[in-house]
CSV table of C-alpha atoms in Angstrom, one decimal:
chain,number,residue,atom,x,y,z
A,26,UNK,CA,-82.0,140.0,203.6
A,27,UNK,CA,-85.0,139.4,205.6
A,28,UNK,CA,-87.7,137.0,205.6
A,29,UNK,CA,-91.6,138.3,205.7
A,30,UNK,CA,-94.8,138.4,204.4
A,31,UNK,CA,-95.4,140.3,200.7
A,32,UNK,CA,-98.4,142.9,201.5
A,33,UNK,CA,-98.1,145.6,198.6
A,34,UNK,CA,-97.1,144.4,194.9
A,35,UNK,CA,-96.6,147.9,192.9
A,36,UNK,CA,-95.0,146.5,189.6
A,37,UNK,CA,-96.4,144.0,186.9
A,38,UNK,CA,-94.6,142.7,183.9
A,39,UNK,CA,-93.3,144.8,181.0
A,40,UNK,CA,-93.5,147.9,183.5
A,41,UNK,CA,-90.3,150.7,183.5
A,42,UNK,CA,-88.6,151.1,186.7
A,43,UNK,CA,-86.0,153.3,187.7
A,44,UNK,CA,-83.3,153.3,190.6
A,45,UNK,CA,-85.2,153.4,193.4
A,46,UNK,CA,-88.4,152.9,192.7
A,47,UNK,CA,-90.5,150.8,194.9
A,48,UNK,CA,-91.1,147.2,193.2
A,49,UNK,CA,-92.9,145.7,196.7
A,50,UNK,CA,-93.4,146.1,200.3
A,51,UNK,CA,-93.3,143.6,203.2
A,52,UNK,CA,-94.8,143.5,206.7
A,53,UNK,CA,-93.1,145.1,209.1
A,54,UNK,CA,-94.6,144.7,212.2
A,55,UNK,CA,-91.7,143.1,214.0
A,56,UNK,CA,-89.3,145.4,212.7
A,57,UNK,CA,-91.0,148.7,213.0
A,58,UNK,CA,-91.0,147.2,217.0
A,59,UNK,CA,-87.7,146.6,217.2
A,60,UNK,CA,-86.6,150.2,215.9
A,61,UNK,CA,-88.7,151.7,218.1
A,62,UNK,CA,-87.1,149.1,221.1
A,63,UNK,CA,-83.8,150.7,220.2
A,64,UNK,CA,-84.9,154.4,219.6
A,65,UNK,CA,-86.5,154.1,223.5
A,66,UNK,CA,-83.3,152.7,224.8
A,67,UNK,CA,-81.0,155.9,223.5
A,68,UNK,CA,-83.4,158.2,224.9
A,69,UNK,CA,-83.6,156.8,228.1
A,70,UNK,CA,-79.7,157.4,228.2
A,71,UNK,CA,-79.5,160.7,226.8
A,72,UNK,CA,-83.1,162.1,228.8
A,73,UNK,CA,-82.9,160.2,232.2
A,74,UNK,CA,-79.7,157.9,233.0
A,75,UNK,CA,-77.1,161.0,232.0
A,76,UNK,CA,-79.1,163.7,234.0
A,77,UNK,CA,-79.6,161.3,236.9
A,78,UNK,CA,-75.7,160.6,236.9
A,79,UNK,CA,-74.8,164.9,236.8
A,80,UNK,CA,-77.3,165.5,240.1
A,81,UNK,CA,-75.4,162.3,242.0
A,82,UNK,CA,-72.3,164.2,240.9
A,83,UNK,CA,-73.1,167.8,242.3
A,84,UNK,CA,-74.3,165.4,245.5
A,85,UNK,CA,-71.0,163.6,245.8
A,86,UNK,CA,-69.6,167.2,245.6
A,87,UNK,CA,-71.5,168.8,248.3
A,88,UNK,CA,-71.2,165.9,250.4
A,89,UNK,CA,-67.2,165.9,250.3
A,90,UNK,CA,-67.2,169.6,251.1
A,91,UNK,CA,-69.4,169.3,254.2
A,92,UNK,CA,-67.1,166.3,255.1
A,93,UNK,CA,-64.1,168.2,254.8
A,94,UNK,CA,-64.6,170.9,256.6
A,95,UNK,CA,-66.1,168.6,259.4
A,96,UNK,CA,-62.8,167.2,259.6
A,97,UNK,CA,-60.9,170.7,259.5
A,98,UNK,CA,-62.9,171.6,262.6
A,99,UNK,CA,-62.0,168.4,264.3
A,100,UNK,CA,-58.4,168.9,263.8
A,101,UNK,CA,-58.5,172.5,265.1
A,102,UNK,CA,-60.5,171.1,267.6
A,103,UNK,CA,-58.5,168.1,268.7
A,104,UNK,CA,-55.4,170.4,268.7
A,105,UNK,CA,-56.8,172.3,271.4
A,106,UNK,CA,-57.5,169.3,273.2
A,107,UNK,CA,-61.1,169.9,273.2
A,108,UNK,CA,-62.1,166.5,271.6
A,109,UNK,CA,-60.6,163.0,272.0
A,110,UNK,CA,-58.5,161.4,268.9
A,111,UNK,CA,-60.9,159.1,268.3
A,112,UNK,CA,-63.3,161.7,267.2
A,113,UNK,CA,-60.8,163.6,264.9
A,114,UNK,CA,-59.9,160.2,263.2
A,115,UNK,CA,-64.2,159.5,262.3
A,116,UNK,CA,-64.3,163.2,260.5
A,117,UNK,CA,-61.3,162.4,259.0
A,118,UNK,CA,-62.7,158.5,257.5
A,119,UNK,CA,-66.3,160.2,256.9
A,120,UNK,CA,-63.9,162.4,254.2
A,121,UNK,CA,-62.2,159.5,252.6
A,122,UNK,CA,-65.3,157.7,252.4
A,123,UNK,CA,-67.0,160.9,250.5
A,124,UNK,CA,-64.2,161.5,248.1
A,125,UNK,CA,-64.3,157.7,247.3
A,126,UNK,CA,-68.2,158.4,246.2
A,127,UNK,CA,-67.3,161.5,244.2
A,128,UNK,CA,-64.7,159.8,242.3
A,129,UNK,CA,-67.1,157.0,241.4
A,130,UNK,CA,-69.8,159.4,240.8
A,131,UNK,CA,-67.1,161.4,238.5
A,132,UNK,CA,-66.3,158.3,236.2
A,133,UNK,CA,-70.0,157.3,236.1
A,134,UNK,CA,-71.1,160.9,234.6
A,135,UNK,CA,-67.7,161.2,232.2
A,136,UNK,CA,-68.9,157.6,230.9
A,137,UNK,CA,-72.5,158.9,230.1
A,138,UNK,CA,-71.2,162.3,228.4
A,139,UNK,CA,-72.5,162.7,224.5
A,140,UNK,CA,-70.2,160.2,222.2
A,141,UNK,CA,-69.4,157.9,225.0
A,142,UNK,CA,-69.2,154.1,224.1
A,143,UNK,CA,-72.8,153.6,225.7
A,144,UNK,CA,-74.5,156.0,223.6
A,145,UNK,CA,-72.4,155.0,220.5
A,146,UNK,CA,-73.5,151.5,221.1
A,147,UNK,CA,-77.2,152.6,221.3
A,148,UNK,CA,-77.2,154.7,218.1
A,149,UNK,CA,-75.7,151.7,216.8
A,150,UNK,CA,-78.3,149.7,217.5
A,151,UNK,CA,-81.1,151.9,216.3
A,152,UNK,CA,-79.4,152.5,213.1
A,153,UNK,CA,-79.3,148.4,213.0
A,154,UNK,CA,-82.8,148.2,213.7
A,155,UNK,CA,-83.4,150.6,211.2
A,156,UNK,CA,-81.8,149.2,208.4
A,157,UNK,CA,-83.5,145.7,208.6
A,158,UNK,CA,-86.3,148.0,208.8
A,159,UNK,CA,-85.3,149.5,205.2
A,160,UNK,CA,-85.4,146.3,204.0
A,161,UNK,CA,-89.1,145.3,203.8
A,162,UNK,CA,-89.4,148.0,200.8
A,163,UNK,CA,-88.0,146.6,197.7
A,164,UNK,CA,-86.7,149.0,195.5
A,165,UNK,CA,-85.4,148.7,191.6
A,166,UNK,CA,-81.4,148.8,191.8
A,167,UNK,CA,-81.0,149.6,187.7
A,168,UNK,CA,-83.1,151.4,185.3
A,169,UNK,CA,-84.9,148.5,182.9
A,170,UNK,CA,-88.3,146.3,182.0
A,171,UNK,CA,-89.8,144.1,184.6
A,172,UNK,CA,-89.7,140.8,182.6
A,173,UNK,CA,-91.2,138.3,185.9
A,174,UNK,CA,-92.8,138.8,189.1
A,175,UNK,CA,-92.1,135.3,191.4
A,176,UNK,CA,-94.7,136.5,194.3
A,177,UNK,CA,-97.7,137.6,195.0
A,178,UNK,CA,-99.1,139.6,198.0
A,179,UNK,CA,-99.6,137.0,200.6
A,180,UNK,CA,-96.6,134.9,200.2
A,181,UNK,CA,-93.5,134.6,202.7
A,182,UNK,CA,-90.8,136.1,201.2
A,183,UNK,CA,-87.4,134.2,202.1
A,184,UNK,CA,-83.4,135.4,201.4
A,185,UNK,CA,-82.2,134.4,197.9
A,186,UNK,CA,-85.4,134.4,196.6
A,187,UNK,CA,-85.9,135.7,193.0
A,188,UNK,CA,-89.1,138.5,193.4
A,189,UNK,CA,-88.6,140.0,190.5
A,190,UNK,CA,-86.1,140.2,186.8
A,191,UNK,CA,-85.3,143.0,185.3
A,192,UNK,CA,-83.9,143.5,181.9
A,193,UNK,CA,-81.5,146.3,182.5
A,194,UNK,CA,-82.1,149.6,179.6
A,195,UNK,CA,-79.1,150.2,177.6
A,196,UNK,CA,-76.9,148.6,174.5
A,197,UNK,CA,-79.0,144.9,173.6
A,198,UNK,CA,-76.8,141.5,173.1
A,199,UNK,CA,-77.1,138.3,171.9
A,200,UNK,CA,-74.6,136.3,174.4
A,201,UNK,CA,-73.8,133.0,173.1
A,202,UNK,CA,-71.5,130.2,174.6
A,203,UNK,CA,-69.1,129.0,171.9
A,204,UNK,CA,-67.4,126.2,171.6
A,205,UNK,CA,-63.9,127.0,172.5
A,206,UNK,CA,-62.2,125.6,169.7
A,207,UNK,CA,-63.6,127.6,167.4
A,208,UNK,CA,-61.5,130.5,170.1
A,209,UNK,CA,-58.8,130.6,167.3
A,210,UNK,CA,-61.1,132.3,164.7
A,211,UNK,CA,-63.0,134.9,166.7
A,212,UNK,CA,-62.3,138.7,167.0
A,213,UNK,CA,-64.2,141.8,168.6
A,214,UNK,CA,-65.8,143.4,165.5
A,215,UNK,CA,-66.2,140.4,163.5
A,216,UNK,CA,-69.8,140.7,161.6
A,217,UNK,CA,-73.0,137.8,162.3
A,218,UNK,CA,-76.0,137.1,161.7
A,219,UNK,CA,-78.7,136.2,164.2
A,220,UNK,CA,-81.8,133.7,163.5
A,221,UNK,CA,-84.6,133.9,166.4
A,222,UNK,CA,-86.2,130.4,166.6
A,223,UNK,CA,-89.8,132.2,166.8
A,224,UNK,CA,-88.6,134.5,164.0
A,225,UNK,CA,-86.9,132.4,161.4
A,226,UNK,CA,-87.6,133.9,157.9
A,227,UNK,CA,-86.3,137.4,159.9
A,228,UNK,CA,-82.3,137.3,160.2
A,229,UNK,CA,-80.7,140.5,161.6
A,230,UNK,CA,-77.0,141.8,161.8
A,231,UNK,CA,-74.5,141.9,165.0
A,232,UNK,CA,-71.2,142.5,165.6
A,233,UNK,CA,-68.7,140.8,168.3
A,234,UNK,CA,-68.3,143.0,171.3
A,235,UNK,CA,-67.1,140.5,173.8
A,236,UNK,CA,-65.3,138.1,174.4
A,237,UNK,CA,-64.7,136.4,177.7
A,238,UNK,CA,-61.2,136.0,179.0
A,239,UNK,CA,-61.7,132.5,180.3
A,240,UNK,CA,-63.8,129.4,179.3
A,241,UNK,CA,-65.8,127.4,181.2
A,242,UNK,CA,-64.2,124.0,182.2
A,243,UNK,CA,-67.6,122.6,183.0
A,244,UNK,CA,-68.7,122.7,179.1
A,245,UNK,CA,-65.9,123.9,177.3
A,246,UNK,CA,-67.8,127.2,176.1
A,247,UNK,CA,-66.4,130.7,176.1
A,248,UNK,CA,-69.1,133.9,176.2
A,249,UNK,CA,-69.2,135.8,173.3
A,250,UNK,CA,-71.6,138.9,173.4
A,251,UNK,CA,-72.8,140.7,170.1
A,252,UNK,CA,-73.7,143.9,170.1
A,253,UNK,CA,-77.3,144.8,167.8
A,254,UNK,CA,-77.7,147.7,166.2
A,255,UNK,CA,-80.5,148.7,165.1
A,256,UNK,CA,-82.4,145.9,167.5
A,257,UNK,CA,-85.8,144.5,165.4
A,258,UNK,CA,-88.7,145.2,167.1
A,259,UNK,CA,-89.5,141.6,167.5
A,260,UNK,CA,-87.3,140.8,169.9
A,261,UNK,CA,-87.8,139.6,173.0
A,262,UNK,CA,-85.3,139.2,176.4
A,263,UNK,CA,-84.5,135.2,176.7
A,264,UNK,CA,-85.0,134.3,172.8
A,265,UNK,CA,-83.3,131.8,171.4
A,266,UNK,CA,-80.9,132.8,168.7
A,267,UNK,CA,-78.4,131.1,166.3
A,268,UNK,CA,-75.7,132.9,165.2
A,269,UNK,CA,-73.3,132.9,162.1
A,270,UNK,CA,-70.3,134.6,162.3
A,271,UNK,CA,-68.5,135.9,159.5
A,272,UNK,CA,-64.6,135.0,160.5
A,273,UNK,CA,-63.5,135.4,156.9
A,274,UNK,CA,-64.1,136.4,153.7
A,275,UNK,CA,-63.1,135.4,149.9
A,276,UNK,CA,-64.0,136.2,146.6
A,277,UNK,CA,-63.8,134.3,143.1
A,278,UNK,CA,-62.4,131.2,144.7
A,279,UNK,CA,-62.9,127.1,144.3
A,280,UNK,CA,-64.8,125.5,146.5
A,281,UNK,CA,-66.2,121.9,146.8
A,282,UNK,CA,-69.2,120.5,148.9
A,283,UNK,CA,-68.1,119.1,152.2
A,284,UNK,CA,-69.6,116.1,151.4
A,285,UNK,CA,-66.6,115.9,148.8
A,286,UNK,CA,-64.2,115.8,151.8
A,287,UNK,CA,-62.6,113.0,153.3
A,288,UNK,CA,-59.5,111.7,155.4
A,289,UNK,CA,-59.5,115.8,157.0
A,290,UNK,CA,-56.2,116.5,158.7
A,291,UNK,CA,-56.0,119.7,159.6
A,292,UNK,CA,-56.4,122.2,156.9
A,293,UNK,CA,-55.8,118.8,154.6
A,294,UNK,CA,-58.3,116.7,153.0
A,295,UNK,CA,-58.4,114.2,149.8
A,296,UNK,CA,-61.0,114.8,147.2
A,297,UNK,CA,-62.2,111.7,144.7
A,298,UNK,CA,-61.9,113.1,141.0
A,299,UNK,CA,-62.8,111.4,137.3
A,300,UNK,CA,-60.0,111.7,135.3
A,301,UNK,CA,-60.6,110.0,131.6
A,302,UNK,CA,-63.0,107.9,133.1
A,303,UNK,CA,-61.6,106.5,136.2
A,304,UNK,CA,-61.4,107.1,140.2
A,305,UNK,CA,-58.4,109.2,141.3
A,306,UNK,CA,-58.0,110.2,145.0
A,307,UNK,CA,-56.2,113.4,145.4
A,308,UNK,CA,-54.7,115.1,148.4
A,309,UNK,CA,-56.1,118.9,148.4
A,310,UNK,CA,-54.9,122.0,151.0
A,311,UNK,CA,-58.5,123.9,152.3
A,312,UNK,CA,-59.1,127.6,153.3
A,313,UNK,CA,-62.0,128.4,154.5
A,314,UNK,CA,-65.0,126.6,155.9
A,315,UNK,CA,-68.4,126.7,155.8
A,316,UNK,CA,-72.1,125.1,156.7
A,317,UNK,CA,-71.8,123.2,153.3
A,318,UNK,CA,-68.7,124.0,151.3
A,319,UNK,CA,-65.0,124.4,151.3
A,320,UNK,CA,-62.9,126.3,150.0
A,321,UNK,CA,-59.9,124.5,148.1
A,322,UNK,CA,-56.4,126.6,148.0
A,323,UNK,CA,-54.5,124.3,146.5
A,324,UNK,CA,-54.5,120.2,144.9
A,325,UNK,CA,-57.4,121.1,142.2
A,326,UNK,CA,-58.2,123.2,139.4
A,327,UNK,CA,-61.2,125.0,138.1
A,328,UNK,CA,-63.3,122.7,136.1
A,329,UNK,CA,-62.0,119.1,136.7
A,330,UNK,CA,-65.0,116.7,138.5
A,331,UNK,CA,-65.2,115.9,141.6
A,332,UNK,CA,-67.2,112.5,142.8
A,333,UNK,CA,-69.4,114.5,146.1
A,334,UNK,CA,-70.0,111.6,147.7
A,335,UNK,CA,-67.8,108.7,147.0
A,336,UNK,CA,-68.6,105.2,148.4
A,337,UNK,CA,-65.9,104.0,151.1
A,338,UNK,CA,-65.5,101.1,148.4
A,339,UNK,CA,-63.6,103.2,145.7
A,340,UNK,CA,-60.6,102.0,144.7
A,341,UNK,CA,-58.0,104.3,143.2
A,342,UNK,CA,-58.0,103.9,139.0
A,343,UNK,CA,-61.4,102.0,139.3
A,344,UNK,CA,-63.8,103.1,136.3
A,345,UNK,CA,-66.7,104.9,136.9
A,346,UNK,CA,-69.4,106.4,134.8
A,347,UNK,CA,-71.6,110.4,135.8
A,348,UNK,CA,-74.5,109.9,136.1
A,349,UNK,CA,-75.5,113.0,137.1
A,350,UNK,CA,-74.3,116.4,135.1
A,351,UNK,CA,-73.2,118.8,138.0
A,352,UNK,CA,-70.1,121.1,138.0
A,353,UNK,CA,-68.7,120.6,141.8
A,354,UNK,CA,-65.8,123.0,141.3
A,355,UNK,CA,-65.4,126.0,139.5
A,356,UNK,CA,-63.5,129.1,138.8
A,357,UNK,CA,-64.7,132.4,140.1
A,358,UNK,CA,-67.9,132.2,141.6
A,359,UNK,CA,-68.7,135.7,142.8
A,360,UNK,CA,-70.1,134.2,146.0
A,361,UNK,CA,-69.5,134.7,149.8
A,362,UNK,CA,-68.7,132.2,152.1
A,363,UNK,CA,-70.7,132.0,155.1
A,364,UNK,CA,-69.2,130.1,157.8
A,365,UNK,CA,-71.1,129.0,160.9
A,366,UNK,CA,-69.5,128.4,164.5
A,367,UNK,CA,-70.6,125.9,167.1
C-alpha cells in the first residue's frame, strides 16, 4: 500500500472491468525518483566501481612482479657480496608489502564480480523501488461491475482505503444470516423464495447452495447463500431480500392457525375445542410450521372446532357459545405449507 495523491480516475459506476485493467492512477513523483535513485546506484557498480577494482588488480599484479624480481637481484647480489644485508632485506619487505596489496586488490574485484552480494543487494533495491512504483496504478483484481467510486482526482489516497467495489461476474446469491436455531431444518438444495423490499409484488425462486460451517458467536447467525437461477432483471447488488425457505412439504393434512396454539413444548402444544357446547383443552402433537398455521399429526380430528383464540380466562368444561361460523380444521386441504425462517 502506498499513500498519494489520485490524478487519473478511468472508471465510473456500472462500468465492466476486467483483471488488469486500470481503475486509477496516482502521483508518482517521489517514486518514479526513488527508482531511478536505485537504477543509478547498480550502474555505478556494474559501469565504474567493478572496472575501477580489475585495473587496481592488473596494478597490484605488475607491481608484485617488479618487486619480486627486485628482490631476486638483491639476493644474487647480496650473495656475491656486492650489497650490504640491509639492502637485500628492503627488496625483500618492498615484496611482502606488494603481495599484501594484491591480495587485497584480489578480494576487492572477486566481491564486485556479476552476482556478488553488492550487486544482488542493488538489484534488490531497484526491484523494491520499482514495485512501490507499480503501486500508484490501480488495476481491477476480478472480472465484475463497478458498483462505487470513494475518490475523486485530487484526493490523498491512504492504505485501507476503499477506492472502488466491485461486484464480481459469475453465479448471483442472495446470502442471508440465519438464525442458528433454525440450523436443524436447513439443507443445500432446499427450494425459497426471495421478496426484494423495492420489489414486493415480484417474488423469485432460489435454491440453498451454502451453508457456512460455523456461526457467528457475536449474533448467533450462520450464512446461508442461495443460488438464483434465472436472476430477474430487477435486481440490484446490496438489495434487501426476505427469504422463505421451503424445509418441508405435506399434502392433504390438518392444520390449525397458530393463534390456536398454546402451552408449545417442543413439537407439543394444547388446542381449546367445543365439544357439545363447552370448553375442552386438549393436548395435540404438531408437524410442520409455518408463518400462520400448523400442522397437527396427532390429538385432533378433521372437523371438530377449534376456539383460535381463547382468552387466558377459560376454564376447562366452561360453556361457550360460536359466534362466528368458521371451520379451523379440516381434512385434506390440497394446500402447501409455506414455512418461513428467521
Amino acid at each position: 500500500p502506498v499513500t498519494g495523491e489520485l490524478v487519473e480516475r478511468r472508471v465510473k459506476e456500472g462500468d465492466l472491468v476486467q483483471p488488469g485493467d486500470v481503475l486509477a492512477v496516482l502521483r508518482a513523483d517521489e517514486l518514479e525518483a526513488a527508482v531511478r535513485e536505485a537504477e543509478a546506484g547498480l550502474a555505478q557498480l556494474q559501469q565504474s566501481t567493478r572496472p575501477q577494482a580489475q585495473a587496481s588488480l592488473r596494478e597490484a599484479q605488475a607491481r608484485l612482479a617488479q618487486a619480486s624480481r627486485e628482490a631476486k637481484r638483491r639476493r644474487d647480489l647480496f650473495e656475491q657480496q656486492m650489497i650490504t644485508r640491509e639492502a637485500m632485506e628492503q627488496a625483500i619487505q618492498a615484496e611482502t608489502i606488494t603481495r599484501t596489496a594484491l591480495e587485497q586488490a584480489l578480494l576487492t574485484a572477486r566481491s564486485l564480480v556479476a552476482g556478488n552480494p553488492g550487486e544482488a543487494a542493488a538489484r534488490a533495491r531497484v526491484a523494491s523501488a520499482k514495485a512501490q512504483l507499480a503501486k500508484i496504478t490501480i488495476r481491477a483484481e476480478v472480472a465484475g461491475t463497478v458498483l462505487t467510486r470513494n475518490a475523486e482526482p485530487g484526493d490523498l489516497v491512504q492504505p485501507g482505503r476503499v477506492l472502488f467495489e466491485i461486484a464480481g461476474s459469475g453465479d448471483t446469491e442472495v446470502v442471508v444470516p440465519l438464525d442458528e436455531k433454525n440450523l436443524a431444518v436447513l439443507a443445500v438444495g432446499q427450494a425459497g423464495m426471495c421478496i426484494t423490499d423495492a420489489y414486493p409484488m415480484r417474488p423469485f425462486p432460489a435454491k440453498v447452495s451454502f451453508i457456512a460451517p460455523s456461526v457467528d458467536p457475536q449474533r448467533g447467525t450462520v450464512e446461508v447463500r442461495f443460488s438464483v437461477t434465472p436472476v430477474p432483471g430487477f435486481l440490484r447488488q446490496g438489495m434487501t431480500v426476505s427469504v422463505n425457505v421451503e424445509t418441508g412439504r405435506r399434502a392433504r393434512v390438518i392444520v390449525v392457525p397458530n393463534d390456536a396454539l398454546s402451552g408449545m413444548d417442543g413439537n407439543r402444544a394444547a388446542l381449546w375445542l367445543v365439544v357439545n357446547g363447552r370448553a375442552t383443552r386438549r393436548q395435540v402433537q404438531l408437524g410442520l410450521r409455518g408463518v400462520t398455521e400448523t400442522e397437527v399429526t396427532a390429538g385432533l380430528r378433521a372437523g371438530e372446532w377449534i376456539l383460535a383464540d381463547a382468552q387466558p380466562a377459560l376454564a376447562q368444561g366452561e360453556r361457550v357459545r360460536v359466534v362466528a361460523a368458521a371451520v379451523a380444521s379440516g381434512p385434506a386441504t390440497g394446500r402447501e405449507l409455506p414455512v418461513k425462517l428467521d
